[in-house]
PDB file of C-alpha atoms and ligand atoms in Angstrom:
ATOM      1  CA  UNK W   8       0.000   0.000   0.000  1.00 57.00           C
ATOM      2  CA  UNK W   9       1.552   3.318  -0.984  1.00 92.00           C
ATOM      3  CA  UNK W  10      -0.183   6.368   0.387  1.00 98.00           C
ATOM      4  CA  UNK W  11       1.273   9.789  -0.339  1.00 98.00           C
ATOM      5  CA  UNK W  12       0.043  12.937   1.400  1.00 98.00           C
ATOM      6  CA  UNK W  13       0.724  16.437   0.211  1.00 98.00           C
ATOM      7  CA  UNK W  14       0.671  18.498   3.370  1.00 98.00           C
ATOM      8  CA  UNK W  15       2.573  20.535   5.940  1.00 98.00           C
ATOM      9  CA  UNK W  16       2.933  19.528   9.595  1.00 98.00           C
ATOM     10  CA  UNK W  17       1.831  23.003  10.819  1.00 98.00           C
ATOM     11  CA  UNK W  18      -1.363  22.972   8.763  1.00 98.00           C
ATOM     12  CA  UNK W  19      -4.531  22.437  10.829  1.00 98.00           C
ATOM     13  CA  UNK W  20      -6.097  20.319   8.102  1.00 98.00           C
ATOM     14  CA  UNK W  21      -2.824  18.493   7.589  1.00 98.00           C
ATOM     15  CA  UNK W  22      -2.740  17.631  11.300  1.00 98.00           C
ATOM     16  CA  UNK W  23      -6.377  16.554  11.145  1.00 98.00           C
ATOM     17  CA  UNK W  24      -5.446  13.975   8.511  1.00 98.00           C
ATOM     18  CA  UNK W  25      -2.155  12.964  10.181  1.00 98.00           C
ATOM     19  CA  UNK W  26      -4.093  12.172  13.384  1.00 99.00           C
ATOM     20  CA  UNK W  27      -6.350   9.852  11.368  1.00 99.00           C
ATOM     21  CA  UNK W  28      -3.344   8.027   9.893  1.00 98.00           C
ATOM     22  CA  UNK W  29      -1.865   7.510  13.376  1.00 98.00           C
ATOM     23  CA  UNK W  30      -5.182   6.408  14.871  1.00 98.00           C
ATOM     24  CA  UNK W  31      -5.659   3.865  12.076  1.00 98.00           C
ATOM     25  CA  UNK W  32      -2.024   2.714  12.044  1.00 98.00           C
ATOM     26  CA  UNK W  33      -1.658   3.427   8.322  1.00 98.00           C
ATOM     27  CA  UNK W  34       1.788   4.454   7.036  1.00 98.00           C
ATOM     28  CA  UNK W  35       2.165   7.335   4.590  1.00 98.00           C
ATOM     29  CA  UNK W  36       4.809   9.293   2.770  1.00 98.00           C
ATOM     30  CA  UNK W  37       4.709  13.069   3.302  1.00 98.00           C
ATOM     31  CA  UNK W  38       5.192  15.359   0.313  1.00 97.00           C
ATOM     32  CA  UNK W  39       6.018  18.637   2.029  1.00 98.00           C
ATOM     33  CA  UNK W  40       4.206  21.669   0.611  1.00 98.00           C
ATOM     34  CA  UNK W  41       6.990  24.117   1.396  1.00 95.00           C
ATOM     35  CA  UNK W  42       6.413  27.056  -0.932  1.00 94.00           C
ATOM     36  CA  UNK W  43       9.311  26.259  -3.267  1.00 96.00           C
ATOM     37  CA  UNK W  44       8.282  27.128  -6.863  1.00 97.00           C
ATOM     38  CA  UNK W  45       8.852  23.601  -8.255  1.00 97.00           C
ATOM     39  CA  UNK W  46       6.881  22.055  -5.391  1.00 97.00           C
ATOM     40  CA  UNK W  47       4.096  24.613  -5.773  1.00 96.00           C
ATOM     41  CA  UNK W  48       3.860  23.831  -9.472  1.00 96.00           C
ATOM     42  CA  UNK W  49       3.704  20.071  -8.868  1.00 96.00           C
ATOM     43  CA  UNK W  50       1.214  20.540  -6.011  1.00 97.00           C
ATOM     44  CA  UNK W  51      -1.001  22.696  -8.263  1.00 96.00           C
ATOM     45  CA  UNK W  52      -1.424  19.702 -10.546  1.00 95.00           C
ATOM     46  CA  UNK W  53      -2.877  17.503  -7.788  1.00 95.00           C
ATOM     47  CA  UNK W  54      -4.761  20.117  -5.760  1.00 96.00           C
ATOM     48  CA  UNK W  55      -7.347  22.053  -7.780  1.00 92.00           C
ATOM     49  CA  UNK W  56      -7.753  24.741  -5.086  1.00 94.00           C
ATOM     50  CA  UNK W  57      -4.087  24.655  -3.974  1.00 95.00           C
ATOM     51  CA  UNK W  58      -5.260  23.428  -0.567  1.00 97.00           C
ATOM     52  CA  UNK W  59      -3.722  20.710   1.532  1.00 98.00           C
ATOM     53  CA  UNK W  60      -4.014  17.893   2.401  1.00 98.00           C
ATOM     54  CA  UNK W  61      -4.255  15.826  -0.754  1.00 98.00           C
ATOM     55  CA  UNK W  62      -4.028  12.050  -0.566  1.00 98.00           C
ATOM     56  CA  UNK W  63      -2.665  10.000  -3.442  1.00 98.00           C
ATOM     57  CA  UNK W  64      -3.426   6.298  -3.203  1.00 98.00           C
ATOM     58  CA  UNK W  65      -1.050   4.975  -5.836  1.00 96.00           C
ATOM     59  CA  UNK W  66      -2.277   1.385  -5.631  1.00 95.00           C
ATOM     60  CA  UNK W  67      -5.864   2.447  -6.313  1.00 97.00           C
ATOM     61  CA  UNK W  68      -4.944   5.240  -8.738  1.00 96.00           C
ATOM     62  CA  UNK W  69      -6.991   7.634  -6.586  1.00 97.00           C
ATOM     63  CA  UNK W  70      -6.470  11.291  -5.705  1.00 97.00           C
ATOM     64  CA  UNK W  71      -8.557  12.380  -2.734  1.00 98.00           C
ATOM     65  CA  UNK W  72      -8.866  15.873  -1.295  1.00 97.00           C
ATOM     66  CA  UNK W  73     -10.967  17.580   1.409  1.00 98.00           C
ATOM     67  CA  UNK W  74      -9.715  16.407   4.795  1.00 98.00           C
ATOM     68  CA  UNK W  75     -13.020  14.883   5.961  1.00 98.00           C
ATOM     69  CA  UNK W  76     -13.310  12.868   2.760  1.00 98.00           C
ATOM     70  CA  UNK W  77      -9.660  11.810   3.035  1.00 98.00           C
ATOM     71  CA  UNK W  78     -10.413  10.507   6.539  1.00 98.00           C
ATOM     72  CA  UNK W  79     -13.534   8.658   5.374  1.00 98.00           C
ATOM     73  CA  UNK W  80     -11.395   7.105   2.628  1.00 98.00           C
ATOM     74  CA  UNK W  81      -8.667   6.070   5.090  1.00 98.00           C
ATOM     75  CA  UNK W  82     -11.171   4.655   7.552  1.00 98.00           C
ATOM     76  CA  UNK W  83     -12.637   2.450   4.849  1.00 98.00           C
ATOM     77  CA  UNK W  84      -9.139   1.418   3.724  1.00 97.00           C
ATOM     78  CA  UNK W  85      -8.389   0.337   7.298  1.00 98.00           C
ATOM     79  CA  UNK W  86     -11.486  -1.840   7.433  1.00 98.00           C
ATOM     80  CA  UNK W  87     -14.142   0.730   8.334  1.00 98.00           C
ATOM     81  CA  UNK W  88     -16.066   1.614  11.473  1.00 98.00           C
ATOM     82  CA  UNK W  89     -13.248   3.245  13.465  1.00 98.00           C
ATOM     83  CA  UNK W  90     -13.237   6.970  12.767  1.00 98.00           C
ATOM     84  CA  UNK W  91     -16.677   6.864  11.139  1.00 98.00           C
ATOM     85  CA  UNK W  92     -18.972   4.591  13.179  1.00 98.00           C
ATOM     86  CA  UNK W  93     -20.749   1.807  11.352  1.00 98.00           C
ATOM     87  CA  UNK W  94     -23.994   2.795  13.064  1.00 98.00           C
ATOM     88  CA  UNK W  95     -25.653   5.435  10.847  1.00 98.00           C
ATOM     89  CA  UNK W  96     -27.084   7.456  13.745  1.00 98.00           C
ATOM     90  CA  UNK W  97     -23.691   7.633  15.453  1.00 98.00           C
ATOM     91  CA  UNK W  98     -22.040   8.434  12.123  1.00 98.00           C
ATOM     92  CA  UNK W  99     -24.429  11.346  11.641  1.00 98.00           C
ATOM     93  CA  UNK W 100     -23.344  12.918  14.950  1.00 98.00           C
ATOM     94  CA  UNK W 101     -19.688  12.456  13.959  1.00 98.00           C
ATOM     95  CA  UNK W 102     -20.199  14.175  10.623  1.00 98.00           C
ATOM     96  CA  UNK W 103     -22.304  16.882  12.277  1.00 98.00           C
ATOM     97  CA  UNK W 104     -19.545  17.778  14.758  1.00 98.00           C
ATOM     98  CA  UNK W 105     -16.929  17.700  11.981  1.00 98.00           C
ATOM     99  CA  UNK W 106     -19.020  20.081   9.871  1.00 98.00           C
ATOM    100  CA  UNK W 107     -19.764  22.439  12.800  1.00 98.00           C
ATOM    101  CA  UNK W 108     -16.084  22.722  13.701  1.00 98.00           C
ATOM    102  CA  UNK W 109     -14.970  23.065  10.104  1.00 98.00           C
ATOM    103  CA  UNK W 110     -17.578  25.688   9.240  1.00 98.00           C
ATOM    104  CA  UNK W 111     -18.099  27.703  12.429  1.00 98.00           C
ATOM    105  CA  UNK W 112     -14.692  27.377  14.112  1.00 98.00           C
ATOM    106  CA  UNK W 113     -12.170  26.937  11.286  1.00 98.00           C
ATOM    107  CA  UNK W 114     -14.167  29.323   9.059  1.00 98.00           C
ATOM    108  CA  UNK W 115     -13.961  32.418  11.272  1.00 98.00           C
ATOM    109  CA  UNK W 116     -10.489  31.388  12.501  1.00 98.00           C
ATOM    110  CA  UNK W 117      -9.088  31.301   8.967  1.00 96.00           C
ATOM    111  CA  UNK W 118     -10.729  34.609   8.042  1.00 96.00           C
ATOM    112  CA  UNK W 119      -9.272  36.316  11.140  1.00 96.00           C
ATOM    113  CA  UNK W 120      -5.828  34.846  10.410  1.00 96.00           C
ATOM    114  CA  UNK W 121      -5.997  35.931   6.757  1.00 95.00           C
ATOM    115  CA  UNK W 122      -6.938  39.435   7.940  1.00 94.00           C
ATOM    116  CA  UNK W 123      -4.114  39.586  10.465  1.00 94.00           C
ATOM    117  CA  UNK W 124      -1.599  38.373   7.896  1.00 94.00           C
ATOM    118  CA  UNK W 125      -2.857  40.959   5.415  1.00 93.00           C
ATOM    119  CA  UNK W 126      -3.868  38.266   2.917  1.00 88.00           C
ATOM    120  CA  UNK W 127      -7.342  39.809   2.699  1.00 77.00           C
ATOM    121  CA  UNK W 128      -5.914  43.312   2.123  1.00 87.00           C
ATOM    122  CA  UNK W 129      -5.861  45.878   4.912  1.00 91.00           C
ATOM    123  CA  UNK W 130      -7.076  44.156   8.105  1.00 90.00           C
ATOM    124  CA  UNK W 131     -10.759  44.911   8.622  1.00 92.00           C
ATOM    125  CA  UNK W 132     -11.396  45.299  12.365  1.00 93.00           C
ATOM    126  CA  UNK W 133     -15.205  45.284  11.998  1.00 95.00           C
ATOM    127  CA  UNK W 134     -15.137  42.061  10.003  1.00 94.00           C
ATOM    128  CA  UNK W 135     -12.736  40.466  12.484  1.00 95.00           C
ATOM    129  CA  UNK W 136     -15.003  41.402  15.417  1.00 96.00           C
ATOM    130  CA  UNK W 137     -17.912  39.685  13.647  1.00 97.00           C
ATOM    131  CA  UNK W 138     -15.788  36.587  13.035  1.00 97.00           C
ATOM    132  CA  UNK W 139     -14.810  36.549  16.722  1.00 97.00           C
ATOM    133  CA  UNK W 140     -18.520  36.669  17.622  1.00 98.00           C
ATOM    134  CA  UNK W 141     -19.126  33.639  15.411  1.00 98.00           C
ATOM    135  CA  UNK W 142     -16.365  31.811  17.243  1.00 98.00           C
ATOM    136  CA  UNK W 143     -18.008  32.660  20.592  1.00 98.00           C
ATOM    137  CA  UNK W 144     -21.281  31.221  19.253  1.00 98.00           C
ATOM    138  CA  UNK W 145     -19.449  28.066  18.166  1.00 98.00           C
ATOM    139  CA  UNK W 146     -17.899  27.685  21.646  1.00 98.00           C
ATOM    140  CA  UNK W 147     -21.405  28.069  23.167  1.00 98.00           C
ATOM    141  CA  UNK W 148     -22.856  25.501  20.800  1.00 98.00           C
ATOM    142  CA  UNK W 149     -20.073  22.988  21.459  1.00 98.00           C
ATOM    143  CA  UNK W 150     -20.314  23.517  25.219  1.00 98.00           C
ATOM    144  CA  UNK W 151     -24.009  22.769  25.061  1.00 98.00           C
ATOM    145  CA  UNK W 152     -23.487  19.690  22.869  1.00 98.00           C
ATOM    146  CA  UNK W 153     -20.796  18.293  25.187  1.00 98.00           C
ATOM    147  CA  UNK W 154     -22.890  18.827  28.301  1.00 98.00           C
ATOM    148  CA  UNK W 155     -24.393  15.334  27.938  1.00 98.00           C
ATOM    149  CA  UNK W 156     -21.122  14.048  29.425  1.00 96.00           C
ATOM    150  CA  UNK W 157     -19.643  12.441  26.307  1.00 98.00           C
ATOM    151  CA  UNK W 158     -15.907  11.705  26.459  1.00 98.00           C
ATOM    152  CA  UNK W 159     -15.092  12.546  22.847  1.00 98.00           C
ATOM    153  CA  UNK W 160     -16.605  14.889  20.300  1.00 98.00           C
ATOM    154  CA  UNK W 161     -19.398  12.589  19.211  1.00 98.00           C
ATOM    155  CA  UNK W 162     -19.620   9.985  21.956  1.00 98.00           C
ATOM    156  CA  UNK W 163     -17.409   7.445  23.670  1.00 98.00           C
ATOM    157  CA  UNK W 164     -15.092   6.694  20.730  1.00 98.00           C
ATOM    158  CA  UNK W 165     -12.423   8.896  19.195  1.00 98.00           C
ATOM    159  CA  UNK W 166     -13.652   9.712  15.673  1.00 99.00           C
ATOM    160  CA  UNK W 167     -13.375  12.038  12.701  1.00 99.00           C
ATOM    161  CA  UNK W 168     -14.946  14.717  14.943  1.00 99.00           C
ATOM    162  CA  UNK W 169     -11.920  14.561  17.244  1.00 99.00           C
ATOM    163  CA  UNK W 170      -9.394  14.468  14.377  1.00 99.00           C
ATOM    164  CA  UNK W 171     -11.000  17.704  13.196  1.00 99.00           C
ATOM    165  CA  UNK W 172     -11.325  19.326  16.609  1.00 99.00           C
ATOM    166  CA  UNK W 173      -7.821  18.721  17.971  1.00 98.00           C
ATOM    167  CA  UNK W 174      -5.820  21.078  15.714  1.00 98.00           C
ATOM    168  CA  UNK W 175      -8.617  23.530  14.941  1.00 98.00           C
ATOM    169  CA  UNK W 176      -9.604  24.144  18.566  1.00 98.00           C
ATOM    170  CA  UNK W 177      -5.935  24.411  19.528  1.00 98.00           C
ATOM    171  CA  UNK W 178      -5.355  27.212  17.019  1.00 98.00           C
ATOM    172  CA  UNK W 179      -8.757  28.937  17.347  1.00 98.00           C
ATOM    173  CA  UNK W 180      -8.656  29.294  21.140  1.00 98.00           C
ATOM    174  CA  UNK W 181      -5.693  31.612  20.632  1.00 97.00           C
ATOM    175  CA  UNK W 182      -8.053  34.048  18.876  1.00 97.00           C
ATOM    176  CA  UNK W 183     -11.092  33.651  21.137  1.00 97.00           C
ATOM    177  CA  UNK W 184     -10.411  31.922  24.494  1.00 97.00           C
ATOM    178  CA  UNK W 185     -12.680  29.120  25.701  1.00 97.00           C
ATOM    179  CA  UNK W 186     -13.711  31.242  28.699  1.00 97.00           C
ATOM    180  CA  UNK W 187     -15.984  29.701  31.298  1.00 97.00           C
ATOM    181  CA  UNK W 188     -16.963  26.588  29.329  1.00 98.00           C
ATOM    182  CA  UNK W 189     -15.886  23.572  31.395  1.00 98.00           C
ATOM    183  CA  UNK W 190     -17.019  20.828  28.990  1.00 98.00           C
ATOM    184  CA  UNK W 191     -15.184  22.410  26.071  1.00 98.00           C
ATOM    185  CA  UNK W 192     -12.038  22.826  28.182  1.00 98.00           C
ATOM    186  CA  UNK W 193     -12.137  19.239  29.403  1.00 98.00           C
ATOM    187  CA  UNK W 194     -12.628  17.860  25.885  1.00 98.00           C
ATOM    188  CA  UNK W 195      -9.755  19.949  24.565  1.00 98.00           C
ATOM    189  CA  UNK W 196      -7.514  18.750  27.426  1.00 98.00           C
ATOM    190  CA  UNK W 197      -8.300  15.147  26.441  1.00 98.00           C
ATOM    191  CA  UNK W 198      -7.479  15.925  22.807  1.00 98.00           C
ATOM    192  CA  UNK W 199      -4.155  17.487  23.833  1.00 98.00           C
ATOM    193  CA  UNK W 200      -3.213  14.267  25.627  1.00 98.00           C
ATOM    194  CA  UNK W 201      -4.216  11.927  22.793  1.00 98.00           C
ATOM    195  CA  UNK W 202      -1.001  10.250  21.484  1.00 98.00           C
ATOM    196  CA  UNK W 203      -1.943  10.730  17.821  1.00 98.00           C
ATOM    197  CA  UNK W 204      -2.296  14.492  18.340  1.00 98.00           C
ATOM    198  CA  UNK W 205       0.802  14.683  20.554  1.00 98.00           C
ATOM    199  CA  UNK W 206       2.718  13.134  17.645  1.00 98.00           C
ATOM    200  CA  UNK W 207       1.249  15.606  15.133  1.00 98.00           C
ATOM    201  CA  UNK W 208       2.210  18.525  17.414  1.00 98.00           C
ATOM    202  CA  UNK W 209       5.750  17.164  17.800  1.00 98.00           C
ATOM    203  CA  UNK W 210       6.075  17.029  14.018  1.00 98.00           C
ATOM    204  CA  UNK W 211       4.873  20.635  13.712  1.00 98.00           C
ATOM    205  CA  UNK W 212       7.214  21.972  16.414  1.00 97.00           C
ATOM    206  CA  UNK W 213      10.372  22.289  14.237  1.00 97.00           C
ATOM    207  CA  UNK W 214       8.481  24.745  11.988  1.00 96.00           C
ATOM    208  CA  UNK W 215       8.065  27.236  14.855  1.00 95.00           C
ATOM    209  CA  UNK W 216       4.972  29.215  15.783  1.00 94.00           C
ATOM    210  CA  UNK W 217       3.393  30.681  12.648  1.00 92.00           C
ATOM    211  CA  UNK W 218       0.056  31.664  14.228  1.00 92.00           C
ATOM    212  CA  UNK W 219      -0.461  35.450  14.301  1.00 91.00           C
ATOM    213  CA  UNK W 220      -1.838  35.328  17.855  1.00 93.00           C
ATOM    214  CA  UNK W 221      -0.260  34.986  21.306  1.00 89.00           C
ATOM    215  CA  UNK W 222      -0.224  31.552  22.961  1.00 87.00           C
ATOM    216  CA  UNK W 223      -3.274  30.940  25.157  1.00 84.00           C
ATOM    217  CA  UNK W 224      -3.036  32.707  28.500  1.00 76.00           C
ATOM    218  CA  UNK W 225      -5.040  30.063  30.365  1.00 74.00           C
TER     219      UNK W 225
HETATM  220  N1  LIG D   9     -11.737  22.284   3.188  1.00 70.16           N
HETATM  221  C1  LIG D   9     -10.354  21.932   3.053  1.00 70.16           C
HETATM  222  C2  LIG D   9      -9.529  23.063   3.655  1.00 70.16           C
HETATM  223  C3  LIG D   9      -8.055  22.857   3.443  1.00 70.16           C
HETATM  224  C4  LIG D   9      -7.256  24.099   3.789  1.00 70.16           C
HETATM  225  O1  LIG D   9      -7.786  25.214   3.919  1.00 70.16           O
HETATM  226  N2  LIG D   9      -5.944  23.914   3.908  1.00 70.16           N
HETATM  227  C5  LIG D   9      -5.053  25.014   4.186  1.00 70.16           C
HETATM  228  C6  LIG D   9      -4.008  24.613   5.208  1.00 70.16           C
HETATM  229  S1  LIG D   9      -4.636  24.369   6.829  1.00 70.16           S
HETATM  230  C7  LIG D   9      -4.295  25.384   2.940  1.00 70.16           C
HETATM  231  O2  LIG D   9      -3.983  24.537   2.144  1.00 70.16           O
HETATM  232  N3  LIG D   9      -3.975  26.652   2.785  1.00 70.16           N
HETATM  233  C8  LIG D   9      -3.144  27.081   1.710  1.00 70.16           C
HETATM  234  C9  LIG D   9      -3.553  28.416   1.213  1.00 70.16           C
HETATM  235  O3  LIG D   9      -4.641  28.872   1.561  1.00 70.16           O
HETATM  236  O4  LIG D   9      -2.765  29.001   0.477  1.00 70.16           O
HETATM  237  C10 LIG D   9     -10.087  20.606   3.763  1.00 70.16           C
HETATM  238  O5  LIG D   9     -10.839  20.241   4.678  1.00 70.16           O
HETATM  239  O6  LIG D   9      -9.159  19.888   3.364  1.00 70.16           O
END
C-alpha cells in the first residue's frame, strides 16, 4: 500500500489527517508543501484549489482531497467503522460535529488569520469582530453539545470529529479563548493528551509558531 500525502505539519487540516493516519495505524509518505516554486507547481497539478491535504493512493490510482473525505477514505481502507462509526445514527453525529467545527470554528479562525496576515488586504477590524462573535457562538454551541457528558466529540469513541477538533480548537482558542466553558475545556484537554495528536504537534514543532496570535493565557 503506498499512500502519499501532500501536506505541511503546521497545517490544521494536515494535522487533522495525520491524526487519522496515526489512529488507524496506516503508514504514509509526506510530500512537504513548502512554498518552493517547483513544489508549488507540482502541487497545483494535484490540488485544484491549492489546498492541503491531498491524498494520493497509488495502488488504487486515486487522488482524494478535502480532509473529511480523506479521513472517510482512510477509515474504509483500514477496514471501516473506526473513525466513522458503522452505526448510521452515530455516524451522523460524527459528521455533524466535523461540519460544525470546520464551518463555524475553522471558518472564522481562517478569516481572522488571513486578515491579520494581510492576505485579505488591509485588516478589517469590523469584520474580524464579527468573526470573533461567530467563534463565541461556536464555543457556546459545542459547550451545550458536550454537556451530555460524552468523552469525545461525538460519543465514547475517538472519531473524525476529534481528528478535526484537535488542531482547529488548539489554534482557534488563541483568537477567542474558551472562557468559562468547562465541557469544552475538558474535551480539549483530552485531545491534547491523545497520542496521535501529541505526535502531530511534535512534528509541527520544528516549523516554529506561525500563528499570528499569542499563545493561550489560560
Ligand atoms: N476544506 C479543506 C480546507 C483545506 C485548507 O484550507 N488547507 C489550508 C491549510 S490548513 C491550505 O492549504 N492553505 C493554503 C492556502 O490557503 O494558500 C479541507 O478540509 O481539506
